[in-house]
Amino acid sequence: MTGRDRETPARSSAAREQSTDDRAAADHPGTATRTGEMEIWGKRVRCHPGIIVEKTLPFASILFILIITLVGRPAAAAALAVVFIAVVFINYRIWSRTTIQFDDTGVVVERDTIFKRKKTIPYSKVASVNINRGITNRLLGTSSLLININSGSGATVPEAVLTFEQDLAESIRSAILHRLYTHSEDQDDGDEPVEMPALFSPLDVILHGLFNVSTYQTLFGLFFLVYSVFQFYVSAGTDGGSTGAVVSFLIFAAMLVAPIVSQIFYYYNYRVYRRGDTIYLQHGLIRSYRTSFDVSRINAVRVKSTLAARLMHRSCIEAEVVGLASGKGQSLRPVLCLLKDDATQQTLLRELVPEFVYDRKPKKQPEGAARVLLIEAGAASLALALVMIYPSIYLYRRAMTATGIAGLTMPYILPVITISLILAIFYAVYVSYRITDLDLGDNLFSFVNGAVDRETVTMNYDRVQMVVTAKGPIARLFDVARSNIYLLSSIGGSSITSGYFHESDLNAIGEIVMERIASGDYDYRKNSL
Amino acid sequence: MVLFTGQRGTGDAAPDPSSGAPGTGGYRRLNRRCMISIYINYGIWYAILLAICTFLATFSQNLSDPYYEIARLALLGVPAAVLVYVVVAPPVFYTRYRYRITDDRVEVRRGVLVIRHTLVPIERVHQVEITRGPIKNLLGLADVAITTAGGVATINYLELEEAERVAELLNKLIGEMLRERLQAPASSVTGSADE
């Protein structure tokens, strides 16, 4: 019922009676992989042996660091070396006893180690087949083939990750896509000249990396940077005391620098285009990623802009796509447009996903929502003030003895920060009330949310799996509620939340879904798993 | 059309699958035994909370005066507030809990502080599962988990027999829907198919 094929507990008798040729192919994977996709079709093969290195390397690096720290203790280092050999052996055994068979109806991945399992992935249930190439893949000339199915909720990892030589992986992907999308194989050839709806320069990638990090994350990161600089300044000329500065700087690096650099590397050489009903996407500097998916797999489209991006009149587009897990988290919501000027973003939206463009007639939140938001802001402000009282008094007493600028500013810095934050909370509430809206179209509906980082989420009624409307004690007083919309396999069962509206307005979403099912407007063949 | 609306409020009478209680809009209530189950469940969690508070109280004696005062207040206030909730919440939960199953949807209304209304179209149901923990097992209760491709909805604290009838009904409805689809000519469905 779920569309996810269950693993069978043991190898079937039919599999045991495989042909001699198949056994030979499995025993000599190098031969099979060199001779190309047609040679392996229908035969049982193994992954490229490079997968052993790929799986061992992360563990090896941890062990290497541990062994270095145990230089003076050879017995412990030897024990770790034994552990390392055991890991290599286990990965070798898993590789040697795992076979893959691409047949006419699906992919069969069979493992016969301590745990026997046989996983059958029918092509009819495959949602996407993607290529991932990390550093290890590049060194070994391989590619990882990520096969995703139309899985149920909670699907954050691919159904199968198979490593083959690069050319073979490409040809297998192409062959499976041919079965999925019924377009010719050469249409998926990345080398063929393609007219791009928009070009993304390295500057666009850098700007996306810099300004697509959430504003709150940026502010926290900058706070730790400022604190770090302050600590360095205070501890200058003293023998110690810079540990706090180093820790703060490391937090800043982890919270802000690392995500920015990671995004820049991840989206380097970004290309996106659409052919027929298929959207193609590729990017990546160190780890290259290629994917394609049918437009019918998109549940919702988000137009997003952080505060900084809005000041530059830039926004980006993300899609929620069924069955596009990469196991890396980032590509669960593929980006259809990096941060670009709003006009280009709108053009791309119309060219890539016109199915999610409609004439919006939004409804603003009712007055009751403003009161609820104000009470929530008041409660948050009170909590913040209570939390800050003691540290403020403590810092005031300590800093009163300081001289110079520190003596003048430090005693009052926490109260000033607290008051600023409270003002910011109330301003955010005002903006949130002003911009949040709800629009119920004929085929699509949308929410606009976010006081600081804004997003417009356009959803398809036919992808709604569940509607949960919630009314807290304060919301009940003012006759408003919020809804959580659970879409078809959107990231791990997460939901999309509306603003505060009258319950009847929110209930209309579920009623429209029901009406579409009853009237036949809903096409189950397009939307079922 | 309301197909099945669970049991009557007291749980003493045999469940009538054909109708809900008058004036309830077809919604049905839980058996009173659900409160015992919730109290036992809350009791276990409250005992764990008290153990943690006792541990923290012992630890916080080493703190300096102002921190100790704050910790002492928190360690008294939090269990007291939770105790009020533990005592009051189960009857409120029982009173507010409503569910109904019609030929096209499952609806559940529930909540103590926050009242939630869950709507699941039958068309979206992928799997129906009856689950029972040890406490519910002792009391003859069970939950029905309704899995969709975007999340799971549950009808909690049903009597076991009723849970089985609810699951059976849902499976029947899904089965009928699938049979209708298999029999329907391809042309009757709008748009192109991808599966």
XYZ file of C-alpha atoms in Angstrom:
724
model
C 0.000 0.000 0.000
C 2.765 2.434 0.757
C 4.480 1.994 -2.523
C 7.619 0.951 -0.734
C 8.552 -2.574 -1.569
C 9.285 -4.655 1.453
C 12.531 -6.515 1.739
C 12.305 -10.246 1.544
C 14.029 -12.075 4.377
C 16.251 -14.331 2.380
C 17.495 -15.000 -1.067
C 14.863 -16.707 -3.160
C 15.362 -20.140 -4.592
C 15.150 -18.653 -8.046
C 18.013 -16.356 -7.242
C 20.083 -19.275 -6.012
C 19.536 -21.004 -9.316
C 21.037 -18.185 -11.276
C 22.815 -18.866 -14.495
C 26.505 -19.533 -14.694
C 26.897 -16.395 -16.759
C 25.323 -14.339 -14.048
C 27.654 -15.822 -11.466
C 30.582 -15.052 -13.707
C 29.422 -11.482 -14.077
C 29.134 -11.130 -10.334
C 32.538 -12.680 -9.812
C 34.169 -10.328 -12.291
C 32.568 -6.944 -11.808
C 35.390 -5.161 -13.536
C 34.640 -6.996 -16.760
C 30.967 -6.144 -16.535
C 31.511 -2.497 -15.768
C 34.030 -1.998 -18.548
C 31.798 -3.465 -21.200
C 29.001 -1.002 -20.555
C 25.421 -0.889 -19.497
C 24.051 -3.261 -22.147
C 26.408 -5.980 -20.922
C 25.176 -5.831 -17.352
C 21.473 -5.593 -18.129
C 19.763 -8.669 -16.738
C 22.940 -9.951 -15.115
C 23.986 -9.931 -11.510
C 26.870 -7.555 -10.914
C 28.601 -5.964 -7.995
C 29.334 -2.350 -7.287
C 32.751 -0.961 -8.135
C 35.254 -2.049 -5.428
C 35.845 1.647 -4.802
C 32.751 1.540 -2.602
C 34.917 -0.219 0.022
C 37.234 2.811 0.098
C 34.242 5.165 0.030
C 32.662 3.522 3.060
C 35.920 3.063 4.960
C 37.385 6.559 4.526
C 35.167 8.454 6.994
C 35.889 5.848 9.653
C 39.587 5.779 8.739
C 39.984 9.524 9.243
C 38.504 9.294 12.754
C 40.737 6.329 13.577
C 43.773 8.139 12.175
C 43.195 11.095 14.527
C 42.711 8.734 17.470
C 45.883 6.790 16.649
C 47.897 10.041 16.494
C 46.666 10.993 19.946
C 47.781 7.567 21.219
C 51.391 7.773 20.058
C 52.723 7.043 23.514
C 50.427 4.043 23.974
C 51.263 1.477 21.291
C 48.867 -1.152 22.661
C 45.852 1.133 22.265
C 47.033 2.247 18.841
C 47.435 -1.398 17.808
C 43.907 -2.137 19.034
C 42.578 0.688 16.890
C 44.547 -0.611 13.927
C 42.872 -3.990 14.432
C 39.494 -2.236 14.512
C 40.398 -0.511 11.243
C 41.307 -3.822 9.587
C 38.009 -5.270 10.834
C 36.090 -2.357 9.293
C 37.865 -2.836 5.978
C 37.103 -6.544 6.086
C 33.423 -5.956 6.888
C 33.089 -3.435 4.043
C 34.902 -5.843 1.708
C 32.583 -8.658 2.711
C 29.491 -6.497 2.219
C 30.776 -5.470 -1.220
C 31.661 -9.022 -2.236
C 28.325 -10.472 -1.143
C 26.065 -7.732 -2.489
C 24.817 -8.118 -6.015
C 22.714 -5.878 -8.193
C 20.559 -6.911 -11.082
C 18.986 -4.467 -13.505
C 16.210 -6.327 -15.241
C 13.256 -5.287 -17.352
C 10.947 -4.468 -14.463
C 13.230 -3.164 -11.755
C 16.463 -3.218 -9.799
C 17.131 -6.080 -7.408
C 19.746 -5.469 -4.726
C 20.604 -8.612 -2.838
C 22.919 -8.986 0.130
C 24.041 -12.216 1.727
C 26.147 -11.335 4.747
C 25.169 -11.890 8.369
C 21.814 -10.390 7.479
C 20.382 -11.609 4.207
C 18.135 -9.280 2.330
C 16.706 -8.799 -1.103
C 15.387 -5.420 -2.117
C 13.366 -5.064 -5.297
C 12.872 -1.574 -6.650
C 10.400 -1.587 -9.553
C 10.980 1.129 -12.163
C 7.303 2.010 -11.925
C 7.883 3.208 -8.363
C 11.188 4.985 -8.982
C 10.845 8.729 -8.495
C 14.352 9.815 -9.438
C 17.794 8.494 -10.281
C 20.597 10.867 -9.444
C 24.348 10.976 -9.775
C 26.584 12.064 -6.925
C 30.379 12.406 -7.293
C 32.449 13.135 -4.218
C 36.231 13.388 -3.903
C 36.643 9.617 -3.496
C 34.511 9.053 -6.592
C 36.640 11.467 -8.600
C 39.892 9.849 -7.482
C 38.598 6.386 -8.364
C 36.754 7.409 -11.536
C 33.406 6.315 -10.149
C 29.961 7.809 -9.555
C 27.313 7.029 -6.975
C 23.907 6.265 -8.384
C 21.132 7.327 -5.989
C 17.833 5.592 -6.621
C 14.786 7.092 -4.914
C 11.317 5.650 -4.870
C 7.954 7.346 -4.324
C 8.430 6.651 -0.690
C 6.190 7.423 2.222
C 6.848 9.888 4.987
C 10.232 9.939 6.618
C 12.146 9.228 3.438
C 15.392 11.113 3.839
C 17.827 8.600 2.388
C 17.827 7.043 -1.075
C 16.420 3.559 -1.492
C 19.725 2.407 -3.009
C 23.179 3.961 -3.321
C 25.208 2.067 -5.914
C 28.758 2.891 -7.013
C 29.864 2.157 -10.568
C 32.451 3.437 -12.987
C 31.458 6.909 -14.099
C 30.458 6.027 -17.656
C 28.533 2.980 -16.555
C 26.671 4.915 -13.861
C 25.715 7.541 -16.439
C 24.458 4.942 -18.894
C 22.471 3.080 -16.223
C 20.900 6.348 -15.081
C 20.065 7.234 -18.647
C 18.499 3.823 -19.253
C 16.361 3.996 -16.107
C 15.298 7.575 -16.900
C 14.312 6.378 -20.343
C 11.954 3.921 -18.693
C 10.661 6.592 -16.313
C 10.137 9.542 -18.577
C 9.859 7.801 -21.956
C 12.153 10.312 -23.584
C 15.122 9.300 -25.660
C 18.381 8.608 -23.957
C 20.264 11.372 -25.694
C 17.868 13.933 -24.268
C 19.530 13.457 -20.947
C 22.982 14.018 -22.357
C 24.489 16.806 -20.308
C 26.909 17.729 -23.124
C 24.145 18.574 -25.573
C 23.700 22.341 -25.961
C 20.702 23.486 -23.997
C 19.030 26.857 -23.946
C 19.053 27.900 -20.305
C 16.137 29.968 -19.029
C 18.648 31.905 -16.912
C 22.391 31.855 -16.472
C 23.984 31.805 -13.051
C 27.422 33.344 -12.737
C 29.944 32.493 -9.997
C 28.942 35.820 -8.417
C 25.323 34.608 -8.201
C 26.536 31.455 -6.479
C 28.610 33.460 -4.006
C 25.728 35.843 -3.301
C 23.412 32.877 -2.806
C 25.867 31.315 -0.365
C 26.311 34.584 1.540
C 22.735 35.786 1.738
C 20.608 32.667 1.694
C 21.678 31.731 5.224
C 18.772 32.564 7.528
C 18.892 36.002 9.122
C 18.681 34.588 12.638
C 21.632 32.298 11.931
C 23.577 35.233 10.488
C 22.834 37.417 13.524
C 23.837 34.688 15.967
C 27.000 34.028 13.963
C 27.884 37.722 13.922
C 27.170 37.986 17.638
C 29.767 35.306 18.335
C 32.211 37.050 15.991
C 31.750 40.368 17.812
C 32.078 38.641 21.164
C 35.214 36.915 19.978
C 36.769 40.211 18.838
C 35.776 41.827 22.140
C 37.359 38.992 24.113
C 40.555 39.241 22.069
C 40.586 42.986 22.747
C 40.017 42.534 26.490
C 42.593 39.755 26.823
C 45.229 41.554 24.723
C 48.404 42.030 26.714
C 47.427 39.468 29.324
C 48.857 35.992 29.619
C 45.598 34.128 29.273
C 41.891 34.644 28.920
C 41.622 34.226 25.158
C 40.065 30.752 25.374
C 36.581 32.283 25.327
C 37.541 34.278 22.257
C 38.729 31.171 20.432
C 35.600 29.226 21.368
C 33.394 32.114 20.189
C 35.295 32.346 16.954
C 34.907 28.603 16.375
C 31.155 28.882 17.008
C 31.005 31.758 14.504
C 32.918 29.646 11.973
C 30.651 26.623 12.482
C 27.441 28.644 12.516
C 28.072 31.013 9.636
C 31.290 30.493 7.694
C 30.911 26.749 7.195
C 27.306 26.926 5.852
C 28.235 29.782 3.495
C 31.295 27.992 2.110
C 29.365 24.739 1.900
C 26.555 26.422 -0.089
C 29.031 28.059 -2.472
C 30.778 24.753 -3.135
C 27.476 22.899 -3.385
C 25.889 25.226 -5.947
C 29.020 25.983 -7.954
C 28.437 25.769 -11.709
C 24.676 25.763 -11.147
C 22.512 24.889 -14.152
C 18.781 24.354 -14.352
C 16.496 23.794 -17.328
C 13.302 22.071 -18.308
C 12.601 19.711 -21.201
C 9.032 18.639 -21.628
C 7.802 17.784 -18.177
C 11.240 17.061 -16.780
C 13.385 19.509 -14.838
C 17.151 18.988 -14.964
C 19.459 20.284 -12.310
C 23.216 20.050 -11.883
C 25.799 21.745 -9.720
C 28.723 21.141 -7.409
C 32.398 21.937 -7.120
C 33.947 19.157 -5.055
C 30.878 16.923 -5.032
C 28.966 17.205 -8.266
C 25.268 16.451 -8.244
C 22.966 15.776 -11.175
C 19.296 15.116 -10.898
C 16.141 15.282 -12.942
C 12.552 14.889 -11.928
C 9.136 15.113 -13.449
C 7.142 18.264 -12.717
C 4.294 16.049 -11.524
C 6.572 15.060 -8.600
C 6.568 18.581 -7.228
C 4.263 19.039 -4.243
C 4.946 22.660 -3.507
C 7.062 25.557 -4.660
C 8.594 28.073 -2.272
C 9.760 31.536 -3.238
C 12.129 32.571 -0.484
C 14.094 35.624 0.490
C 16.096 36.400 3.569
C 16.105 39.943 4.947
C 19.450 40.710 3.281
C 18.272 39.219 -0.009
C 15.108 41.334 0.098
C 17.158 44.472 0.609
C 18.988 43.527 -2.608
C 15.657 42.696 -4.337
C 16.702 39.101 -4.757
C 14.836 35.879 -4.099
C 15.231 32.162 -4.788
C 12.933 29.263 -5.623
C 12.858 25.906 -3.891
C 10.681 22.927 -4.743
C 9.392 20.121 -2.567
C 9.792 17.007 -4.655
C 8.653 13.472 -3.929
C 11.468 10.955 -3.820
C 14.591 13.039 -4.203
C 16.544 12.050 -1.127
C 20.306 12.199 -1.401
C 21.100 11.323 2.180
C 22.886 14.680 2.440
C 19.923 16.751 3.538
C 20.553 19.661 1.217
C 18.888 18.378 -1.914
C 15.673 17.286 -0.223
C 14.367 20.626 -1.444
C 16.067 21.210 -4.768
C 16.733 24.848 -5.573
C 15.170 25.799 -8.905
C 16.652 29.294 -8.860
C 19.531 30.657 -6.806
C 19.138 34.125 -5.315
C 18.466 36.261 -8.390
C 16.831 39.602 -8.978
C 13.074 39.357 -8.495
C 12.298 39.803 -12.204
C 14.549 36.889 -13.235
C 13.144 34.795 -10.409
C 9.601 35.420 -11.657
C 10.612 34.577 -15.236
C 12.200 31.329 -14.090
C 9.161 30.482 -12.007
C 6.923 30.852 -15.071
C 9.290 28.913 -17.341
C 10.241 26.089 -15.013
C 7.063 25.509 -13.030
C 4.150 27.336 -14.685
C 1.958 24.677 -13.042
C 2.554 26.531 -9.757
C 1.806 30.020 -11.018
C -1.686 31.426 -10.579
C -3.449 34.692 -10.072
C -3.406 35.169 -6.307
C -6.162 36.940 -4.443
C -4.793 36.732 -0.928
C -6.737 37.098 2.271
C -5.088 38.951 5.154
C -5.187 37.751 8.736
C -8.202 38.907 10.771
C -7.927 41.349 13.670
C -8.013 38.509 16.177
C -4.679 37.326 14.787
C -3.059 40.664 15.685
C -4.209 40.293 19.279
C -2.936 36.732 19.528
C 0.407 37.758 18.041
C 0.653 40.714 20.443
C -0.057 38.494 23.454
C 2.518 35.972 22.228
C 5.028 38.799 21.761
C 4.252 40.109 25.239
C 4.791 36.664 26.756
C 8.060 36.216 24.851
C 9.222 39.681 25.942
C 8.358 38.981 29.569
C 10.222 35.673 29.464
C 13.227 37.394 27.887
C 13.186 40.168 30.483
C 12.983 37.648 33.346
C 15.883 35.666 31.927
C 17.997 38.802 31.489
C 17.384 40.391 34.905
C 20.000 38.438 36.822
C 22.790 38.560 34.180
C 22.135 42.309 33.785
C 22.548 42.989 37.519
C 25.587 40.714 37.673
C 27.295 42.401 34.722
C 26.376 45.868 36.044
C 28.098 45.170 39.373
C 31.168 43.688 37.704
C 31.538 46.356 35.029
C 31.056 49.362 37.326
C 34.679 49.075 38.383
C 35.962 49.094 34.793
C 37.514 52.244 33.396
C 37.402 53.964 30.021
C 34.834 53.104 27.337
C 34.222 49.666 28.860
C 33.316 51.296 32.187
C 30.850 53.615 30.481
C 29.137 51.092 28.231
C 29.430 47.639 29.778
C 27.135 48.178 32.805
C 24.237 49.067 30.534
C 24.877 46.769 27.621
C 22.578 43.914 28.668
C 19.562 46.118 29.476
C 20.051 47.909 26.154
C 20.270 44.574 24.313
C 17.159 43.310 26.145
C 15.143 46.417 25.278
C 16.343 46.234 21.659
C 15.313 42.582 21.423
C 11.879 43.334 22.894
C 11.389 46.144 20.378
C 12.544 43.757 17.635
C 10.017 41.146 18.774
C 7.149 43.645 18.581
C 8.336 44.957 15.219
C 8.555 41.376 13.903
C 4.997 40.767 15.109
C 3.804 43.908 13.325
C 5.514 42.864 10.065
C 4.314 39.288 10.439
C 0.721 40.443 10.869
C 1.024 42.750 7.872
C 2.532 40.265 5.412
C 1.059 36.879 6.384
C -1.709 35.833 4.039
C -3.697 32.895 2.777
C -4.923 32.335 -0.742
C -7.262 29.557 -1.782
C -7.170 29.233 -5.565
C -9.004 26.695 -7.709
C -6.182 24.187 -8.131
C -3.495 25.659 -5.918
C -3.346 27.403 -2.588
C -0.621 29.371 -0.905
C 0.644 30.728 2.391
C 2.876 33.748 2.827
C 4.841 33.639 6.068
C 7.882 35.139 7.725
C 8.493 38.503 9.307
C 12.234 38.429 8.748
C 12.942 35.676 6.236
C 9.926 35.564 3.960
C 8.511 32.727 1.936
C 5.534 32.172 -0.307
C 4.603 28.493 -0.441
C 2.339 27.440 -3.271
C 0.825 24.001 -2.812
C -1.223 21.630 -4.869
C -4.511 20.538 -3.255
C -4.041 17.091 -4.755
C -0.839 16.597 -2.774
C -2.426 17.311 0.596
C -2.393 14.177 2.722
C -3.620 15.526 6.001
C -4.831 18.846 7.430
C -4.444 19.556 11.136
C -6.049 22.742 12.426
C -4.954 23.817 15.890
C -6.387 26.392 18.285
C -4.414 27.287 21.385
C -6.066 28.818 24.471
C -5.278 32.410 23.385
C -6.260 31.803 19.765
C -9.597 30.414 20.975
C -10.302 33.675 22.780
C -10.020 35.567 19.508
C -11.635 32.928 17.300
C -8.597 32.151 15.139
C -6.610 29.004 14.394
C -3.570 27.789 12.481
C -3.304 24.878 10.085
C -0.511 22.431 9.420
C -0.594 21.003 5.919
C 1.049 17.623 5.439
C 1.992 17.117 1.812
C 2.814 13.996 -0.136
C 6.173 12.764 1.179
C 7.450 16.257 1.779
C 10.545 16.060 3.866
C 10.074 13.370 6.422
C 6.479 14.112 7.291
C 7.163 17.756 8.093
C 4.306 20.190 7.622
C 3.718 23.679 6.290
C 2.123 26.069 8.761
C -0.328 28.845 8.017
C -0.796 32.136 9.839
C -3.761 32.795 12.164
C -7.079 32.780 10.320
C -10.703 32.019 11.084
C -11.162 28.267 11.419
C -13.705 28.233 8.595
C -11.131 29.703 6.171
C -8.615 27.028 7.098
C -11.175 24.220 7.045
C -11.911 25.220 3.457
C -8.537 23.707 2.437
C -9.596 20.246 3.566
C -13.058 20.696 2.077
C -11.627 21.654 -1.328
C -9.393 18.575 -1.189
C -12.448 16.431 -0.468
C -14.477 18.106 -3.222
C -11.713 17.501 -5.764
C -11.676 13.819 -4.868
C -15.455 13.544 -5.031
C -15.826 15.488 -8.271
C -13.106 13.595 -10.137
C -10.854 16.657 -10.529
C -8.260 14.718 -8.591
C -6.298 12.323 -10.792
C -5.091 9.507 -8.538
C -2.795 8.169 -11.238
C -0.808 11.384 -11.157
C -0.684 11.632 -7.420
C -0.806 8.166 -5.883
C 2.332 6.475 -4.691
C -22.586 9.755 4.919
C -21.371 8.771 8.374
C -20.430 5.122 8.136
C -18.943 4.533 11.518
C -18.698 6.861 14.432
C -17.265 4.754 17.207
C -18.781 4.113 20.568
C -21.159 5.945 22.881
C -19.900 8.144 25.671
C -20.061 5.712 28.566
C -18.625 2.753 26.788
C -21.081 0.496 28.596
C -23.393 -0.025 25.665
C -22.407 -2.022 22.632
C -21.029 0.238 19.934
C -23.472 1.105 17.227
C -21.627 1.492 13.963
C -24.536 3.051 12.143
C -24.882 6.334 14.045
C -23.270 8.732 16.465
C -24.802 10.196 19.568
C -27.601 12.685 18.817
C -26.449 16.256 18.362
C -22.783 15.388 18.027
C -22.549 15.739 14.261
C -21.788 12.062 13.973
C -18.754 12.298 16.245
C -18.156 9.642 18.866
C -16.434 9.678 22.222
C -13.916 7.404 23.869
C -14.424 4.835 26.566
C -13.899 6.194 30.096
C -11.159 3.616 30.584
C -8.940 5.856 28.483
C -8.547 8.114 31.532
C -7.053 5.264 33.565
C -4.567 4.617 30.800
C -3.630 8.306 30.601
C -3.291 8.570 34.393
C -0.977 5.543 34.487
C 1.052 6.944 31.595
C 1.283 10.374 33.186
C 2.128 8.760 36.537
C 5.140 7.015 35.025
C 6.387 10.207 33.396
C 5.747 12.170 36.579
C 7.805 9.688 38.590
C 10.664 10.149 36.088
C 10.310 13.951 36.408
C 10.423 13.722 40.209
C 13.534 11.538 40.027
C 15.222 14.122 37.783
C 14.156 16.969 40.091
C 15.494 15.108 43.141
C 18.794 14.588 41.348
C 18.964 18.256 40.350
C 17.995 19.387 43.867
C 20.907 17.410 45.279
C 23.240 18.846 42.654
C 22.017 22.443 43.029
C 22.958 22.555 46.728
C 26.519 23.215 45.565
C 25.488 26.336 43.673
C 26.043 29.831 44.998
C 23.147 31.552 46.776
C 21.335 33.421 43.983
C 21.531 30.435 41.591
C 20.409 28.094 44.359
C 17.335 30.197 45.020
C 16.369 30.164 41.326
C 17.022 26.421 41.070
C 15.025 25.749 44.245
C 12.057 27.734 42.954
C 12.189 25.966 39.591
C 12.471 22.557 41.253
C 9.397 23.269 43.336
C 7.396 25.137 40.719
C 7.828 22.862 37.733
C 6.676 19.608 39.433
C 3.776 21.487 41.053
C 2.590 22.894 37.705
C 3.033 19.517 36.031
C 1.097 17.834 38.865
C -1.865 20.164 38.252
C -1.752 19.278 34.543
C -1.428 15.545 35.291
C -4.537 15.638 37.503
C -6.684 17.908 35.346
C -5.700 16.947 31.803
C -7.115 13.368 31.472
C -10.788 14.306 32.129
C -10.453 17.302 29.786
C -8.839 15.071 27.163
C -11.649 12.546 27.508
C -14.368 15.200 27.359
C -12.966 16.871 24.265
C -11.946 13.785 22.285
C -14.190 13.122 19.273
C -13.717 11.092 16.143
C -15.724 9.983 13.163
C -15.222 7.961 10.044
C -17.360 8.627 7.002
C -17.177 7.090 3.551
C -14.648 9.683 2.442
C -12.778 10.956 5.497
C -11.479 10.368 9.003
C -11.742 13.227 11.463
C -10.358 13.499 14.968
C -10.895 16.404 17.373
C -8.694 16.394 20.438
C -6.606 18.470 22.808
C -6.249 19.780 26.319
C -4.612 23.185 25.968
C -4.407 23.254 22.182
C -7.445 21.819 20.402
C -6.601 20.068 17.154
C -8.852 18.983 14.324
C -7.282 16.392 12.032
C -8.784 15.593 8.660
C -7.530 12.659 6.594
C -9.224 11.852 3.277
C -9.760 8.085 2.991
C -8.254 8.369 -0.480
C -4.894 9.285 1.106
C -4.770 6.386 3.572
C -1.974 3.953 2.793
C -1.862 1.773 5.833
C -3.910 1.092 8.928
C -2.256 -0.320 11.992
C -3.487 -1.276 15.457
C -0.932 -0.671 18.185
C -1.057 -1.556 21.879
C 1.465 -0.803 24.569
C 1.629 -2.789 27.839
C -0.659 -0.376 29.736
C -3.287 -0.313 27.013
C -2.945 -4.070 26.728
C -3.858 -4.429 30.411
C -6.885 -2.190 29.984
C -8.030 -3.739 26.717
C -7.391 -0.560 24.751
C -5.576 0.086 21.483
C -4.625 2.887 19.099
C -5.372 2.920 15.392
C -2.552 4.503 13.375
C -3.609 5.765 9.974
C -0.596 6.263 7.728
C -0.648 8.613 4.768
C 2.224 9.526 2.479
C 2.724 12.740 4.426
C 2.269 11.754 8.040
C 0.418 9.571 10.501
C -2.899 10.308 12.198
C -4.037 8.277 15.192
C -7.288 7.467 16.911
C -6.246 6.737 20.461
C -7.613 4.739 23.364
C -10.211 2.687 21.513
C -11.434 -0.559 22.967
C -9.606 -3.384 21.245
C -12.702 -4.731 19.525
C -13.603 -1.291 18.324
C -10.062 -0.601 17.132
C -10.256 -3.767 15.093
C -13.609 -2.764 13.652
C -12.295 0.698 12.795
C -9.237 -0.805 11.094
C -11.416 -3.315 9.281
C -13.749 -0.582 8.086
C -10.885 1.591 6.876
C -9.312 -1.345 5.066
C -12.682 -2.131 3.506
C -13.104 1.443 2.308
C -9.593 1.515 0.855
C -10.158 -1.855 -0.786
C -13.423 -0.682 -2.358
C -11.725 2.433 -3.644
C -8.928 0.424 -5.223
C -11.384 -2.041 -6.767
C -13.362 0.848 -8.274
C -10.177 2.218 -9.775
C -9.221 -1.097 -11.272
C -12.651 -1.410 -12.852
C -12.828 2.205 -14.046
C -11.985 2.737 -17.718
C -8.811 4.743 -18.311
C -10.758 7.462 -20.113
C -12.781 8.241 -17.018
C -9.789 9.822 -15.364
C -8.773 13.266 -16.394
C -5.231 14.161 -17.364
C -2.343 11.966 -18.300
C -1.068 9.252 -16.073
C 2.455 8.753 -14.973
C 2.057 5.470 -13.260
